[in-house]
Short mmCIF file of the C-alpha atoms (twelve columns), coordinates in Angstrom:
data_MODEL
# 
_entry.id   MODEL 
# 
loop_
_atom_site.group_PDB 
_atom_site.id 
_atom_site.type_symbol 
_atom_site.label_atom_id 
_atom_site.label_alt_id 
_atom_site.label_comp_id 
_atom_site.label_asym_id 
_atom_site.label_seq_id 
_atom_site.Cartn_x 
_atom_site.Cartn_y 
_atom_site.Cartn_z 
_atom_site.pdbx_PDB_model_num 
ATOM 1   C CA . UNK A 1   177.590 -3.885  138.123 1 
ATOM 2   C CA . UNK A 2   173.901 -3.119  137.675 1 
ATOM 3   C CA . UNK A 3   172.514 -0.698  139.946 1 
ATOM 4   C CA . UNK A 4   168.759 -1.680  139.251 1 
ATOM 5   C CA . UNK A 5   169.571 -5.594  138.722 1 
ATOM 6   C CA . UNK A 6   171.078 -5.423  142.874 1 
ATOM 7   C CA . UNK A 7   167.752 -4.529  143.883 1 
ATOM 8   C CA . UNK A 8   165.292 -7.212  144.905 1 
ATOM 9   C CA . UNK A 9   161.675 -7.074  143.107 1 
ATOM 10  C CA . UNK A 10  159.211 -6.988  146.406 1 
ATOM 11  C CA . UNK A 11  156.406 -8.990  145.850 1 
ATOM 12  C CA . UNK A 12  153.348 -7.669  147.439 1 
ATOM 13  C CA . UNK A 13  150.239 -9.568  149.626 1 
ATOM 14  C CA . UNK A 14  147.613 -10.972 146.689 1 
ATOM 15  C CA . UNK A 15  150.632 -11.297 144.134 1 
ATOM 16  C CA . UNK A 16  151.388 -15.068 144.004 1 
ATOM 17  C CA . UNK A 17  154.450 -15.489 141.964 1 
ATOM 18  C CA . UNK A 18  155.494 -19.519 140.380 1 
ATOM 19  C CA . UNK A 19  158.616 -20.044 138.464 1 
ATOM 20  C CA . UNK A 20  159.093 -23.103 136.052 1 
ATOM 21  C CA . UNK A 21  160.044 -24.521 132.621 1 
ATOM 22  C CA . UNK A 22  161.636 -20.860 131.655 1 
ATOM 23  C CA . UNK A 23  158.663 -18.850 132.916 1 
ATOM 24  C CA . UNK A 24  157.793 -16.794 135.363 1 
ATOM 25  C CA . UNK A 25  154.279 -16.190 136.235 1 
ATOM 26  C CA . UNK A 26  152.749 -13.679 138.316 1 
ATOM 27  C CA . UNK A 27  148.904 -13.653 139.656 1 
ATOM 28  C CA . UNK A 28  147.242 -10.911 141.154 1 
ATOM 29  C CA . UNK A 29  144.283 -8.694  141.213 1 
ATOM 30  C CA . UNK A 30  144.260 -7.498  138.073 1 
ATOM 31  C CA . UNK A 31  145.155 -10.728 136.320 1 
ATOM 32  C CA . UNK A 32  148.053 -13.016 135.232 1 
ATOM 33  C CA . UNK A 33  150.864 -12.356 133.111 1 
ATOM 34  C CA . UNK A 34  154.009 -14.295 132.574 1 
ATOM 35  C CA . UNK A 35  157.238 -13.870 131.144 1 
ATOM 36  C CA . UNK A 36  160.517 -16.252 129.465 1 
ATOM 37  C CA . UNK A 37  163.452 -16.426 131.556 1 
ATOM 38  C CA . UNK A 38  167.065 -16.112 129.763 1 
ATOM 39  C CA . UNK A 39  169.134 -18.821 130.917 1 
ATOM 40  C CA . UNK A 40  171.948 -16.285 131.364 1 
ATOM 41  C CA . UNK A 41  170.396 -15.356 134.621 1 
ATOM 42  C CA . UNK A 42  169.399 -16.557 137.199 1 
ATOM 43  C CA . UNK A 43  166.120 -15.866 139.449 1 
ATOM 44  C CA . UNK A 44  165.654 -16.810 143.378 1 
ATOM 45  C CA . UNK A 45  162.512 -16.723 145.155 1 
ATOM 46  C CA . UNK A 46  162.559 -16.328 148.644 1 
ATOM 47  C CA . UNK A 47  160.542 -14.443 151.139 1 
ATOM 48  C CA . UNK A 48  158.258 -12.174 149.321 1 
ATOM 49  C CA . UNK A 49  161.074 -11.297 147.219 1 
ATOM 50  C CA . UNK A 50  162.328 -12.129 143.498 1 
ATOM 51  C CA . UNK A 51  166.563 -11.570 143.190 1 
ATOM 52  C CA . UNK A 52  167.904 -11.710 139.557 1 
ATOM 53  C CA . UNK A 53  171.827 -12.043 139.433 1 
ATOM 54  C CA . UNK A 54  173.775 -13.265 136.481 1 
ATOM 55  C CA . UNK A 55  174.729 -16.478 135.849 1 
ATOM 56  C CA . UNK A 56  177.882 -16.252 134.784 1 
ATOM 57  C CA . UNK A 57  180.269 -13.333 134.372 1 
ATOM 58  C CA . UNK A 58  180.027 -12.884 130.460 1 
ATOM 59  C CA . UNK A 59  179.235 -9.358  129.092 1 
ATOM 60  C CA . UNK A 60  175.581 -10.761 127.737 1 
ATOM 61  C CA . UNK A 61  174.696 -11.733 131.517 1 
ATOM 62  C CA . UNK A 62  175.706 -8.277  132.243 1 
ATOM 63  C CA . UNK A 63  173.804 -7.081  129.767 1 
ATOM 64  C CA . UNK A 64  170.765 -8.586  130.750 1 
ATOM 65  C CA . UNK A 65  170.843 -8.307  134.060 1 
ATOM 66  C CA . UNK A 66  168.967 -4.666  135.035 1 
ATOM 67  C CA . UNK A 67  166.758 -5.162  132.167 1 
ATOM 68  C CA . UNK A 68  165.315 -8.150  133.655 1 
ATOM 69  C CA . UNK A 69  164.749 -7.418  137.015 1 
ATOM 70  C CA . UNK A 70  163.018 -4.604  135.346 1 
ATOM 71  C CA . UNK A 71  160.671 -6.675  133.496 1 
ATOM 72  C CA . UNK A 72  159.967 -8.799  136.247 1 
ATOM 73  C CA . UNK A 73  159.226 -5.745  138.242 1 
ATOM 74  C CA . UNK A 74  156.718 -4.446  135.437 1 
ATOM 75  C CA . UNK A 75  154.897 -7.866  135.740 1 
ATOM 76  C CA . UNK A 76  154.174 -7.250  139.528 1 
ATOM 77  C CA . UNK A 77  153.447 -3.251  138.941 1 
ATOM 78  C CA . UNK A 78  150.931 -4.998  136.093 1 
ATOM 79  C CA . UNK A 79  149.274 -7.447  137.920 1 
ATOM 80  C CA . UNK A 80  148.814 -4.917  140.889 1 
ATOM 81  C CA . UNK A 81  147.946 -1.561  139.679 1 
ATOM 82  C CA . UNK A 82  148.157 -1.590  135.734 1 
ATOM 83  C CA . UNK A 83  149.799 0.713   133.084 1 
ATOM 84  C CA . UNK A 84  147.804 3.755   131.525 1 
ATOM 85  C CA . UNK A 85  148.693 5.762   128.882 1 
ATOM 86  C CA . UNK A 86  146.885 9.190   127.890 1 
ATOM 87  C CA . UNK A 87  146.656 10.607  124.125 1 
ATOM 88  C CA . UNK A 88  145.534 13.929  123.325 1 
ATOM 89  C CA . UNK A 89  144.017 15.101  119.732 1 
ATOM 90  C CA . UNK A 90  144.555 18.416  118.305 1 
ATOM 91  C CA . UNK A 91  142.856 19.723  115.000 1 
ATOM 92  C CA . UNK A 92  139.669 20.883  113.871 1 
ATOM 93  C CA . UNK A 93  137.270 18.054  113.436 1 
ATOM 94  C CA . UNK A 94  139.475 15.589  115.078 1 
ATOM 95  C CA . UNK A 95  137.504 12.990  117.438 1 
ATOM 96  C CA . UNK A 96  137.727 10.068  119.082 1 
ATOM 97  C CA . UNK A 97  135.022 7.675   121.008 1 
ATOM 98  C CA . UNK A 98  134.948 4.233   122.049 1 
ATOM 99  C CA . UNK A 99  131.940 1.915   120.109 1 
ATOM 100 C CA . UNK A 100 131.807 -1.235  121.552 1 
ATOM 101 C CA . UNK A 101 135.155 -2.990  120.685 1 
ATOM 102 C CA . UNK A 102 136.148 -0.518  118.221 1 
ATOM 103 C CA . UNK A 103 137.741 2.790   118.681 1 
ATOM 104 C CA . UNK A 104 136.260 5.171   115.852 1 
ATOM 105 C CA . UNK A 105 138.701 7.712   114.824 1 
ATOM 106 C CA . UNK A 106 137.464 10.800  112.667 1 
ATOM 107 C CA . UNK A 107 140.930 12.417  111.921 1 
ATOM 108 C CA . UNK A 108 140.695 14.530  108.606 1 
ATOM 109 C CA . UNK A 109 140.850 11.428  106.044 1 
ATOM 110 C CA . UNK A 110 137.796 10.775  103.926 1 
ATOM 111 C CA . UNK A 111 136.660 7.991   106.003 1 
ATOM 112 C CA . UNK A 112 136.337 6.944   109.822 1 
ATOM 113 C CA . UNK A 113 139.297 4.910   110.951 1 
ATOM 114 C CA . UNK A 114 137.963 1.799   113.151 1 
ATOM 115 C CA . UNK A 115 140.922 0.677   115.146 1 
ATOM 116 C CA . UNK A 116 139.507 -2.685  117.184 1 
ATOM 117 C CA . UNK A 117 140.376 -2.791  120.492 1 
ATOM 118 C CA . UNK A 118 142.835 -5.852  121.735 1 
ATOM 119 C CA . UNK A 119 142.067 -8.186  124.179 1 
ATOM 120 C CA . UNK A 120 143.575 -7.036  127.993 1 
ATOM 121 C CA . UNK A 121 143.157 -3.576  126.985 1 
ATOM 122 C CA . UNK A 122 140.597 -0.989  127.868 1 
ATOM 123 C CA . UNK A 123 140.298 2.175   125.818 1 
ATOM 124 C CA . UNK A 124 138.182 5.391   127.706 1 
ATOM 125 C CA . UNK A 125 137.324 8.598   125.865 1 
ATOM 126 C CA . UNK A 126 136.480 10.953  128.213 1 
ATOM 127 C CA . UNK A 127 135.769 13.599  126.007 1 
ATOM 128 C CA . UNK A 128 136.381 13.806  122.676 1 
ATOM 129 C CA . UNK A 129 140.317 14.979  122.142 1 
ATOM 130 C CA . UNK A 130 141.249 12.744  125.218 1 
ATOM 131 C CA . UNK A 131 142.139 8.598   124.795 1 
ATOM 132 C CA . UNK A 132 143.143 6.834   127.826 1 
ATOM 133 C CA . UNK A 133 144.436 3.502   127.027 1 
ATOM 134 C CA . UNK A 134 144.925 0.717   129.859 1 
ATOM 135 C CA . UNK A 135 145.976 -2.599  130.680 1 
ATOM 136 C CA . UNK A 136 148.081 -4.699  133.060 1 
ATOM 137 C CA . UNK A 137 150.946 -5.389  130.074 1 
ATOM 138 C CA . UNK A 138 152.860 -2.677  129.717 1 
ATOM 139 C CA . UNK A 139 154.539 -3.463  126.327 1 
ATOM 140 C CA . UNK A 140 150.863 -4.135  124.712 1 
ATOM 141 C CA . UNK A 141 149.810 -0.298  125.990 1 
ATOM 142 C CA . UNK A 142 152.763 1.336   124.842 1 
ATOM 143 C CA . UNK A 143 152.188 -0.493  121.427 1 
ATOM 144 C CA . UNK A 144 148.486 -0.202  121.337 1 
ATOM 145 C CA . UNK A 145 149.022 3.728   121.840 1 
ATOM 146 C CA . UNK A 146 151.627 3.671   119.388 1 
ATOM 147 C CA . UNK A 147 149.575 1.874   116.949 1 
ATOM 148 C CA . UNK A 148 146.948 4.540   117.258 1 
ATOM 149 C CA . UNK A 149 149.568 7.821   116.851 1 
ATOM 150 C CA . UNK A 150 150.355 6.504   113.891 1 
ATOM 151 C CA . UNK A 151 147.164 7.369   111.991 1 
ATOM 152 C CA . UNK A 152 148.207 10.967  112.211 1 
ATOM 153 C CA . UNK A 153 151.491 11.945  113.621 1 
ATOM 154 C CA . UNK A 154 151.434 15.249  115.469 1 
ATOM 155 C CA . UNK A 155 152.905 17.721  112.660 1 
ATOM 156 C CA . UNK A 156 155.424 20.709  113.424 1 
ATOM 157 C CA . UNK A 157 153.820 24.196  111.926 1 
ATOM 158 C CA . UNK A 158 150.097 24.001  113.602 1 
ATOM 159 C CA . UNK A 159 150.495 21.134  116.172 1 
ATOM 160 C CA . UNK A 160 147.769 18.908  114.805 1 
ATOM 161 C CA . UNK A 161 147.489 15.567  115.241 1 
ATOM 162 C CA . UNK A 162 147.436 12.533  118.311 1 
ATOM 163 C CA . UNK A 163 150.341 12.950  120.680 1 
ATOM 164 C CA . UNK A 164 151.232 11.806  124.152 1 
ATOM 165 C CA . UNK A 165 150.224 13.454  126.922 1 
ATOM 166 C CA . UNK A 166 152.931 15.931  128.369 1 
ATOM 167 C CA . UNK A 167 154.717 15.301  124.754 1 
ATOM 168 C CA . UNK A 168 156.530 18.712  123.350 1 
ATOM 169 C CA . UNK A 169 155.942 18.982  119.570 1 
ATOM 170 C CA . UNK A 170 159.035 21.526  118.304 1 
ATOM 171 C CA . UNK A 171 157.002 24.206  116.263 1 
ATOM 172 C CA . UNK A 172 158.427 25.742  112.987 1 
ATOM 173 C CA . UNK A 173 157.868 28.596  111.578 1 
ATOM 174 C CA . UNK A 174 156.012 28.704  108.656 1 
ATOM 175 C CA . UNK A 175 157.078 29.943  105.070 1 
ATOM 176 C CA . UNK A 176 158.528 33.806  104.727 1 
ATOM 177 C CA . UNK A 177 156.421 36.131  101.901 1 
# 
């Protein structure tokens, strides 16, 4: 039995939520998003509130179960208050800042890395080591910040490079004379 998947997904005043042809579709302040259904579970809207239960007793349903009623959730969290995600820069000479639709990235190569900014995202640098990325899908954040990590992958003997906020970085030590 799924712990999560028993609890009901509130849905909150100003969220309208539709279900049909193997989609569910939320609406709310801060946009729309929608999602597939799996036909091994099934979804029942009543009252304000969104129930996902299995379908059947097989191990996939099972399987499925919390992680849906999870997703659903993160389409009302979306569509209500949005996801953020916060990287930090260390290294000398390492900057970020936000040109238009482009996020120019100076991070020790011999050219500026332009990473374009995807639609339903907004990118803020408040200063220059700091990139807050947000959006109301969570998956395209997490992705959009992983996207951007990847141009330089904090390292283990000084620490530099992008990582997540509140990320530890295990240190080495360096090389014995």
């Amino acid at each position: 039995m799924s712990r999560i998947g028993k609890k009901p997904v509130a849905i909150p005043a100003g969220v309208t939520a539709t279900m049909g042809d193997g989609v569910i579709t939320m609406k709310g302040p801060k946009g729309e998003l929608s999602m597939p259904t799996v036909p091994d579970i099934t979804y029942d809207l009543t009252d304000g509130e969104l129930s996902v239960k299995p379908a059947n007793g097989t191990r996939r349903a099972r399987a499925f179960w919390g992680m849906q009623r999870t997703l659903v959730q993160n389409l009302v969290v979306g569509v209500t208050e949005g996801f953020t995600k916060t990287l930090n820069i260390t290294g000398v000479g390492y900057r970020a800042n936000v040109q238009g639709s482009n996020l120019k990235l100076q991070l020790g190569y011999s050219h500026d890395v332009d990473f374009a900014i995807p639609d339903g995202i907004d990118i803020k640098t408040p200063d220059q080591t700091t990139i807050h990325i947000s959006g109301s899908d969570r998956q395209k954040v997490g992705q959009v910040a992983a996207e951007i990590r990847r141009w330089r992958k904090p390292e283990p003997y000084k620490g530099k490079g992008i990582k997540y906020a509140g990320e530890f970085i295990f240190r080495k030590e360096g090389k014995k004379k």
